[in-house]
mmCIF file with all atom_site columns, C-alpha atoms in Angstrom:
data_model
loop_
_atom_site.group_PDB
_atom_site.id
_atom_site.type_symbol
_atom_site.label_atom_id
_atom_site.label_alt_id
_atom_site.label_comp_id
_atom_site.label_asym_id
_atom_site.label_entity_id
_atom_site.label_seq_id
_atom_site.pdbx_PDB_ins_code
_atom_site.Cartn_x
_atom_site.Cartn_y
_atom_site.Cartn_z
_atom_site.occupancy
_atom_site.B_iso_or_equiv
_atom_site.pdbx_formal_charge
_atom_site.auth_seq_id
_atom_site.auth_comp_id
_atom_site.auth_asym_id
_atom_site.auth_atom_id
_atom_site.pdbx_PDB_model_num
ATOM 1   C CA . MET A 1 1   ? -35.795 82.804 -12.171 1.00 63.00 ? 1   MET A CA 1
ATOM 2   C CA . SER A 1 2   ? -38.436 84.206 -9.863  1.00 92.00 ? 2   SER A CA 1
ATOM 3   C CA . ALA A 1 3   ? -41.589 82.291 -8.988  1.00 94.00 ? 3   ALA A CA 1
ATOM 4   C CA . GLU A 1 4   ? -43.620 85.271 -10.219 1.00 96.00 ? 4   GLU A CA 1
ATOM 5   C CA . ILE A 1 5   ? -42.305 84.820 -13.763 1.00 96.00 ? 5   ILE A CA 1
ATOM 6   C CA . VAL A 1 6   ? -42.405 81.002 -13.681 1.00 95.00 ? 6   VAL A CA 1
ATOM 7   C CA . ILE A 1 7   ? -46.042 80.918 -12.548 1.00 97.00 ? 7   ILE A CA 1
ATOM 8   C CA . ALA A 1 8   ? -47.106 83.532 -15.090 1.00 97.00 ? 8   ALA A CA 1
ATOM 9   C CA . ASN A 1 9   ? -45.331 81.841 -17.978 1.00 96.00 ? 9   ASN A CA 1
ATOM 10  C CA . PHE A 1 10  ? -46.671 78.386 -17.044 1.00 97.00 ? 10  PHE A CA 1
ATOM 11  C CA . LEU A 1 11  ? -50.150 79.899 -17.346 1.00 98.00 ? 11  LEU A CA 1
ATOM 12  C CA . ARG A 1 12  ? -49.365 81.743 -20.584 1.00 98.00 ? 12  ARG A CA 1
ATOM 13  C CA . VAL A 1 13  ? -48.055 78.615 -22.280 1.00 98.00 ? 13  VAL A CA 1
ATOM 14  C CA . ALA A 1 14  ? -51.029 76.658 -20.899 1.00 98.00 ? 14  ALA A CA 1
ATOM 15  C CA . GLY A 1 15  ? -53.337 79.166 -22.584 1.00 98.00 ? 15  GLY A CA 1
ATOM 16  C CA . GLN A 1 16  ? -51.501 78.716 -25.879 1.00 98.00 ? 16  GLN A CA 1
ATOM 17  C CA . ASP A 1 17  ? -51.635 74.919 -25.564 1.00 98.00 ? 17  ASP A CA 1
ATOM 18  C CA . LEU A 1 18  ? -55.360 75.100 -24.846 1.00 98.00 ? 18  LEU A CA 1
ATOM 19  C CA . GLU A 1 19  ? -55.963 77.269 -27.922 1.00 98.00 ? 19  GLU A CA 1
ATOM 20  C CA . GLY A 1 20  ? -54.019 74.724 -29.969 1.00 97.00 ? 20  GLY A CA 1
ATOM 21  C CA . ALA A 1 21  ? -56.123 71.906 -28.538 1.00 97.00 ? 21  ALA A CA 1
ATOM 22  C CA . LYS A 1 22  ? -59.290 73.717 -29.604 1.00 97.00 ? 22  LYS A CA 1
ATOM 23  C CA . LEU A 1 23  ? -57.989 74.185 -33.151 1.00 97.00 ? 23  LEU A CA 1
ATOM 24  C CA . LEU A 1 24  ? -56.930 70.559 -33.439 1.00 96.00 ? 24  LEU A CA 1
ATOM 25  C CA . LEU A 1 25  ? -60.235 69.361 -32.011 1.00 96.00 ? 25  LEU A CA 1
ATOM 26  C CA . ALA A 1 26  ? -62.111 71.361 -34.659 1.00 95.00 ? 26  ALA A CA 1
ATOM 27  C CA . GLY A 1 27  ? -60.059 69.535 -37.299 1.00 93.00 ? 27  GLY A CA 1
ATOM 28  C CA . GLY A 1 28  ? -60.617 66.100 -35.748 1.00 90.00 ? 28  GLY A CA 1
ATOM 29  C CA . ASN A 1 29  ? -56.920 65.649 -34.943 1.00 91.00 ? 29  ASN A CA 1
ATOM 30  C CA . ARG A 1 30  ? -56.058 63.097 -32.237 1.00 88.00 ? 30  ARG A CA 1
ATOM 31  C CA . ASN A 1 31  ? -53.387 65.453 -30.878 1.00 92.00 ? 31  ASN A CA 1
ATOM 32  C CA . ALA A 1 32  ? -56.080 67.740 -29.439 1.00 95.00 ? 32  ALA A CA 1
ATOM 33  C CA . ALA A 1 33  ? -56.118 65.489 -26.366 1.00 94.00 ? 33  ALA A CA 1
ATOM 34  C CA . TYR A 1 34  ? -52.325 65.744 -26.052 1.00 94.00 ? 34  TYR A CA 1
ATOM 35  C CA . LEU A 1 35  ? -52.334 69.546 -26.155 1.00 96.00 ? 35  LEU A CA 1
ATOM 36  C CA . CYS A 1 36  ? -55.209 69.587 -23.672 1.00 97.00 ? 36  CYS A CA 1
ATOM 37  C CA . GLU A 1 37  ? -53.032 67.481 -21.352 1.00 96.00 ? 37  GLU A CA 1
ATOM 38  C CA . GLN A 1 38  ? -50.107 69.826 -21.880 1.00 96.00 ? 38  GLN A CA 1
ATOM 39  C CA . ALA A 1 39  ? -52.269 72.791 -20.892 1.00 98.00 ? 39  ALA A CA 1
ATOM 40  C CA . ALA A 1 40  ? -53.516 70.931 -17.806 1.00 98.00 ? 40  ALA A CA 1
ATOM 41  C CA . GLU A 1 41  ? -49.965 70.009 -16.834 1.00 97.00 ? 41  GLU A CA 1
ATOM 42  C CA . LYS A 1 42  ? -48.802 73.622 -16.974 1.00 97.00 ? 42  LYS A CA 1
ATOM 43  C CA . VAL A 1 43  ? -51.768 74.930 -14.978 1.00 97.00 ? 43  VAL A CA 1
ATOM 44  C CA . ILE A 1 44  ? -51.162 72.214 -12.376 1.00 97.00 ? 44  ILE A CA 1
ATOM 45  C CA . ARG A 1 45  ? -47.403 72.992 -12.255 1.00 96.00 ? 45  ARG A CA 1
ATOM 46  C CA . ALA A 1 46  ? -48.106 76.669 -11.576 1.00 97.00 ? 46  ALA A CA 1
ATOM 47  C CA . VAL A 1 47  ? -49.966 75.856 -8.358  1.00 97.00 ? 47  VAL A CA 1
ATOM 48  C CA . PRO A 1 48  ? -47.231 73.846 -6.558  1.00 95.00 ? 48  PRO A CA 1
ATOM 49  C CA . THR A 1 49  ? -44.791 76.538 -7.690  1.00 95.00 ? 49  THR A CA 1
ATOM 50  C CA . SER A 1 50  ? -46.935 79.075 -5.812  1.00 96.00 ? 50  SER A CA 1
ATOM 51  C CA . GLU A 1 51  ? -46.632 76.815 -2.770  1.00 94.00 ? 51  GLU A CA 1
ATOM 52  C CA . GLY A 1 52  ? -42.827 76.921 -3.009  1.00 93.00 ? 52  GLY A CA 1
ATOM 53  C CA . LYS A 1 53  ? -42.625 73.349 -4.377  1.00 91.00 ? 53  LYS A CA 1
ATOM 54  C CA . HIS A 1 54  ? -40.965 72.148 -7.570  1.00 84.00 ? 54  HIS A CA 1
ATOM 55  C CA . ALA A 1 55  ? -43.311 69.831 -9.475  1.00 80.00 ? 55  ALA A CA 1
ATOM 56  C CA . GLY A 1 56  ? -40.541 67.895 -11.208 1.00 75.00 ? 56  GLY A CA 1
ATOM 57  C CA . VAL A 1 57  ? -40.281 67.080 -14.883 1.00 75.00 ? 57  VAL A CA 1
ATOM 58  C CA . ARG A 1 58  ? -42.525 64.031 -15.156 1.00 76.00 ? 58  ARG A CA 1
ATOM 59  C CA . HIS A 1 59  ? -46.149 63.724 -16.280 1.00 78.00 ? 59  HIS A CA 1
ATOM 60  C CA . GLN A 1 60  ? -47.543 62.361 -12.977 1.00 90.00 ? 60  GLN A CA 1
ATOM 61  C CA . LEU A 1 61  ? -50.269 64.952 -12.604 1.00 95.00 ? 61  LEU A CA 1
ATOM 62  C CA . ASP A 1 62  ? -51.858 63.056 -9.716  1.00 95.00 ? 62  ASP A CA 1
ATOM 63  C CA . GLU A 1 63  ? -48.632 63.320 -7.686  1.00 93.00 ? 63  GLU A CA 1
ATOM 64  C CA . MET A 1 64  ? -48.435 67.057 -8.389  1.00 94.00 ? 64  MET A CA 1
ATOM 65  C CA . VAL A 1 65  ? -52.051 67.550 -7.300  1.00 96.00 ? 65  VAL A CA 1
ATOM 66  C CA . ASP A 1 66  ? -51.486 65.417 -4.179  1.00 94.00 ? 66  ASP A CA 1
ATOM 67  C CA . ALA A 1 67  ? -48.624 67.741 -3.196  1.00 92.00 ? 67  ALA A CA 1
ATOM 68  C CA . ILE A 1 68  ? -50.987 70.730 -3.096  1.00 95.00 ? 68  ILE A CA 1
ATOM 69  C CA . PRO A 1 69  ? -52.389 71.459 0.383   1.00 96.00 ? 69  PRO A CA 1
ATOM 70  C CA . ASP A 1 70  ? -56.083 70.684 0.830   1.00 96.00 ? 70  ASP A CA 1
ATOM 71  C CA . GLU A 1 71  ? -56.610 74.320 1.937   1.00 96.00 ? 71  GLU A CA 1
ATOM 72  C CA . ASN A 1 72  ? -56.018 75.368 -1.657  1.00 96.00 ? 72  ASN A CA 1
ATOM 73  C CA . PRO A 1 73  ? -59.527 75.883 -3.091  1.00 96.00 ? 73  PRO A CA 1
ATOM 74  C CA . ILE A 1 74  ? -58.424 75.187 -6.668  1.00 96.00 ? 74  ILE A CA 1
ATOM 75  C CA . LYS A 1 75  ? -57.197 71.676 -5.796  1.00 97.00 ? 75  LYS A CA 1
ATOM 76  C CA . PRO A 1 76  ? -60.540 69.988 -6.688  1.00 97.00 ? 76  PRO A CA 1
ATOM 77  C CA . LEU A 1 77  ? -60.449 71.611 -10.148 1.00 97.00 ? 77  LEU A CA 1
ATOM 78  C CA . LEU A 1 78  ? -56.942 70.305 -10.661 1.00 98.00 ? 78  LEU A CA 1
ATOM 79  C CA . ALA A 1 79  ? -57.914 66.846 -9.404  1.00 98.00 ? 79  ALA A CA 1
ATOM 80  C CA . ALA A 1 80  ? -60.675 66.822 -12.036 1.00 98.00 ? 80  ALA A CA 1
ATOM 81  C CA . ILE A 1 81  ? -58.083 67.157 -14.823 1.00 98.00 ? 81  ILE A CA 1
ATOM 82  C CA . GLN A 1 82  ? -55.266 64.977 -13.490 1.00 96.00 ? 82  GLN A CA 1
ATOM 83  C CA . HIS A 1 83  ? -56.575 61.997 -15.518 1.00 95.00 ? 83  HIS A CA 1
ATOM 84  C CA . LEU A 1 84  ? -55.268 63.789 -18.608 1.00 96.00 ? 84  LEU A CA 1
ATOM 85  C CA . ALA A 1 85  ? -51.769 62.500 -17.779 1.00 94.00 ? 85  ALA A CA 1
ATOM 86  C CA . ALA A 1 86  ? -52.571 59.445 -19.915 1.00 90.00 ? 86  ALA A CA 1
ATOM 87  C CA . PHE A 1 87  ? -52.678 61.671 -22.982 1.00 90.00 ? 87  PHE A CA 1
ATOM 88  C CA . ALA A 1 88  ? -49.018 62.573 -22.483 1.00 86.00 ? 88  ALA A CA 1
ATOM 89  C CA . THR A 1 89  ? -48.000 58.950 -22.890 1.00 82.00 ? 89  THR A CA 1
ATOM 90  C CA . THR A 1 90  ? -50.621 56.255 -23.579 1.00 80.00 ? 90  THR A CA 1
ATOM 91  C CA . PHE A 1 91  ? -52.235 57.947 -26.566 1.00 79.00 ? 91  PHE A CA 1
ATOM 92  C CA . ARG A 1 92  ? -48.990 59.174 -28.128 1.00 81.00 ? 92  ARG A CA 1
ATOM 93  C CA . TYR A 1 93  ? -47.142 55.934 -28.723 1.00 85.00 ? 93  TYR A CA 1
ATOM 94  C CA . PRO A 1 94  ? -47.928 52.482 -30.091 1.00 88.00 ? 94  PRO A CA 1
ATOM 95  C CA . SER A 1 95  ? -48.296 49.800 -27.429 1.00 86.00 ? 95  SER A CA 1
ATOM 96  C CA . PRO A 1 96  ? -45.619 47.089 -27.053 1.00 90.00 ? 96  PRO A CA 1
ATOM 97  C CA . THR A 1 97  ? -47.703 45.026 -29.508 1.00 92.00 ? 97  THR A CA 1
ATOM 98  C CA . GLY A 1 98  ? -47.684 47.896 -31.999 1.00 92.00 ? 98  GLY A CA 1
ATOM 99  C CA . LYS A 1 99  ? -51.303 48.939 -31.601 1.00 90.00 ? 99  LYS A CA 1
ATOM 100 C CA . ILE A 1 100 ? -52.375 52.533 -31.298 1.00 87.00 ? 100 ILE A CA 1
ATOM 101 C CA . LYS A 1 101 ? -54.985 53.229 -28.679 1.00 85.00 ? 101 LYS A CA 1
ATOM 102 C CA . PRO A 1 102 ? -57.929 55.115 -30.150 1.00 86.00 ? 102 PRO A CA 1
ATOM 103 C CA . PRO A 1 103 ? -58.163 58.728 -29.005 1.00 84.00 ? 103 PRO A CA 1
ATOM 104 C CA . PRO A 1 104 ? -60.965 59.883 -26.742 1.00 90.00 ? 104 PRO A CA 1
ATOM 105 C CA . SER A 1 105 ? -64.126 61.100 -28.411 1.00 94.00 ? 105 SER A CA 1
ATOM 106 C CA . GLY A 1 106 ? -64.406 64.688 -29.524 1.00 95.00 ? 106 GLY A CA 1
ATOM 107 C CA . ALA A 1 107 ? -67.086 65.211 -26.886 1.00 96.00 ? 107 ALA A CA 1
ATOM 108 C CA . GLN A 1 108 ? -64.740 63.947 -24.152 1.00 96.00 ? 108 GLN A CA 1
ATOM 109 C CA . VAL A 1 109 ? -61.877 66.185 -25.307 1.00 96.00 ? 109 VAL A CA 1
ATOM 110 C CA . GLU A 1 110 ? -64.279 69.126 -25.482 1.00 97.00 ? 110 GLU A CA 1
ATOM 111 C CA . ALA A 1 111 ? -65.385 68.452 -21.886 1.00 98.00 ? 111 ALA A CA 1
ATOM 112 C CA . ASP A 1 112 ? -61.746 68.180 -20.764 1.00 98.00 ? 112 ASP A CA 1
ATOM 113 C CA . ILE A 1 113 ? -60.877 71.421 -22.545 1.00 98.00 ? 113 ILE A CA 1
ATOM 114 C CA . ALA A 1 114 ? -63.709 73.141 -20.634 1.00 98.00 ? 114 ALA A CA 1
ATOM 115 C CA . LYS A 1 115 ? -62.354 71.807 -17.302 1.00 98.00 ? 115 LYS A CA 1
ATOM 116 C CA . VAL A 1 116 ? -58.818 72.932 -18.097 1.00 98.00 ? 116 VAL A CA 1
ATOM 117 C CA . GLN A 1 117 ? -60.151 76.316 -19.209 1.00 98.00 ? 117 GLN A CA 1
ATOM 118 C CA . GLU A 1 118 ? -61.895 76.732 -15.848 1.00 98.00 ? 118 GLU A CA 1
ATOM 119 C CA . ALA A 1 119 ? -58.727 75.833 -13.936 1.00 98.00 ? 119 ALA A CA 1
ATOM 120 C CA . LEU A 1 120 ? -56.721 78.226 -16.111 1.00 98.00 ? 120 LEU A CA 1
ATOM 121 C CA . SER A 1 121 ? -59.253 81.038 -15.648 1.00 98.00 ? 121 SER A CA 1
ATOM 122 C CA . GLN A 1 122 ? -59.314 80.659 -11.874 1.00 97.00 ? 122 GLN A CA 1
ATOM 123 C CA . SER A 1 123 ? -55.525 80.432 -11.698 1.00 97.00 ? 123 SER A CA 1
ATOM 124 C CA . THR A 1 124 ? -54.922 83.504 -13.838 1.00 98.00 ? 124 THR A CA 1
ATOM 125 C CA . ALA A 1 125 ? -57.487 85.462 -11.822 1.00 97.00 ? 125 ALA A CA 1
ATOM 126 C CA . HIS A 1 126 ? -55.892 84.517 -8.502  1.00 97.00 ? 126 HIS A CA 1
ATOM 127 C CA . PHE A 1 127 ? -52.304 85.004 -9.588  1.00 98.00 ? 127 PHE A CA 1
ATOM 128 C CA . GLY A 1 128 ? -53.047 88.226 -11.458 1.00 98.00 ? 128 GLY A CA 1
ATOM 129 C CA . VAL A 1 129 ? -51.661 87.068 -14.783 1.00 98.00 ? 129 VAL A CA 1
ATOM 130 C CA . ASP A 1 130 ? -52.428 88.775 -18.070 1.00 97.00 ? 130 ASP A CA 1
ATOM 131 C CA . LEU A 1 131 ? -52.031 86.014 -20.656 1.00 96.00 ? 131 LEU A CA 1
ATOM 132 C CA . GLY A 1 132 ? -51.367 88.583 -23.367 1.00 94.00 ? 132 GLY A CA 1
ATOM 133 C CA . LYS A 1 133 ? -48.277 90.073 -21.714 1.00 94.00 ? 133 LYS A CA 1
ATOM 134 C CA . PRO A 1 134 ? -45.299 87.721 -22.180 1.00 90.00 ? 134 PRO A CA 1
ATOM 135 C CA . ASN A 1 135 ? -42.732 87.530 -19.395 1.00 91.00 ? 135 ASN A CA 1
ATOM 136 C CA . GLU A 1 136 ? -44.628 89.859 -17.044 1.00 96.00 ? 136 GLU A CA 1
ATOM 137 C CA . PRO A 1 137 ? -44.645 88.488 -13.502 1.00 97.00 ? 137 PRO A CA 1
ATOM 138 C CA . ALA A 1 138 ? -47.704 87.257 -11.680 1.00 97.00 ? 138 ALA A CA 1
ATOM 139 C CA . ALA A 1 139 ? -49.111 90.070 -9.527  1.00 97.00 ? 139 ALA A CA 1
ATOM 140 C CA . THR A 1 140 ? -49.971 87.763 -6.602  1.00 96.00 ? 140 THR A CA 1
ATOM 141 C CA . PRO A 1 141 ? -47.805 84.637 -6.831  1.00 95.00 ? 141 PRO A CA 1
ATOM 142 C CA . GLY A 1 142 ? -48.477 83.276 -3.349  1.00 95.00 ? 142 GLY A CA 1
ATOM 143 C CA . PRO A 1 143 ? -50.482 80.182 -2.455  1.00 95.00 ? 143 PRO A CA 1
ATOM 144 C CA . ILE A 1 144 ? -54.187 80.172 -3.255  1.00 94.00 ? 144 ILE A CA 1
ATOM 145 C CA . ARG A 1 145 ? -56.360 80.168 -0.141  1.00 92.00 ? 145 ARG A CA 1
ATOM 146 C CA . SER A 1 146 ? -60.042 80.881 0.398   1.00 84.00 ? 146 SER A CA 1
#
């Protein structure tokens, strides 16, 4: 599959995950943080893909961000959301002692959603992706540079 389609569909699914996170947050559901992380992960994965790198299948967002060249002006935005990786694992399962870690506050999830939204907006603008057009390729799938 072409990078143009992969990048565009990462961003489209990220947008859907982010909308889901907003709905769950409004209902007070702890899974809002998980869907926010899923959106962040997909936005982050789109950027290494544009650099010709495969981001793997794990949730190590910090490793994915580290693999992005410093010349990429969106890297600081992505670094600001890499902490969400914990929501893919830590907050989804009981600990070895059986305890469930309390979810982040609604205010924290709301702030994280805003950061992911900014990264998504900048990515879609650069790559030329219309989130409402499924399976259409990114217009400019190359690396992001100033």
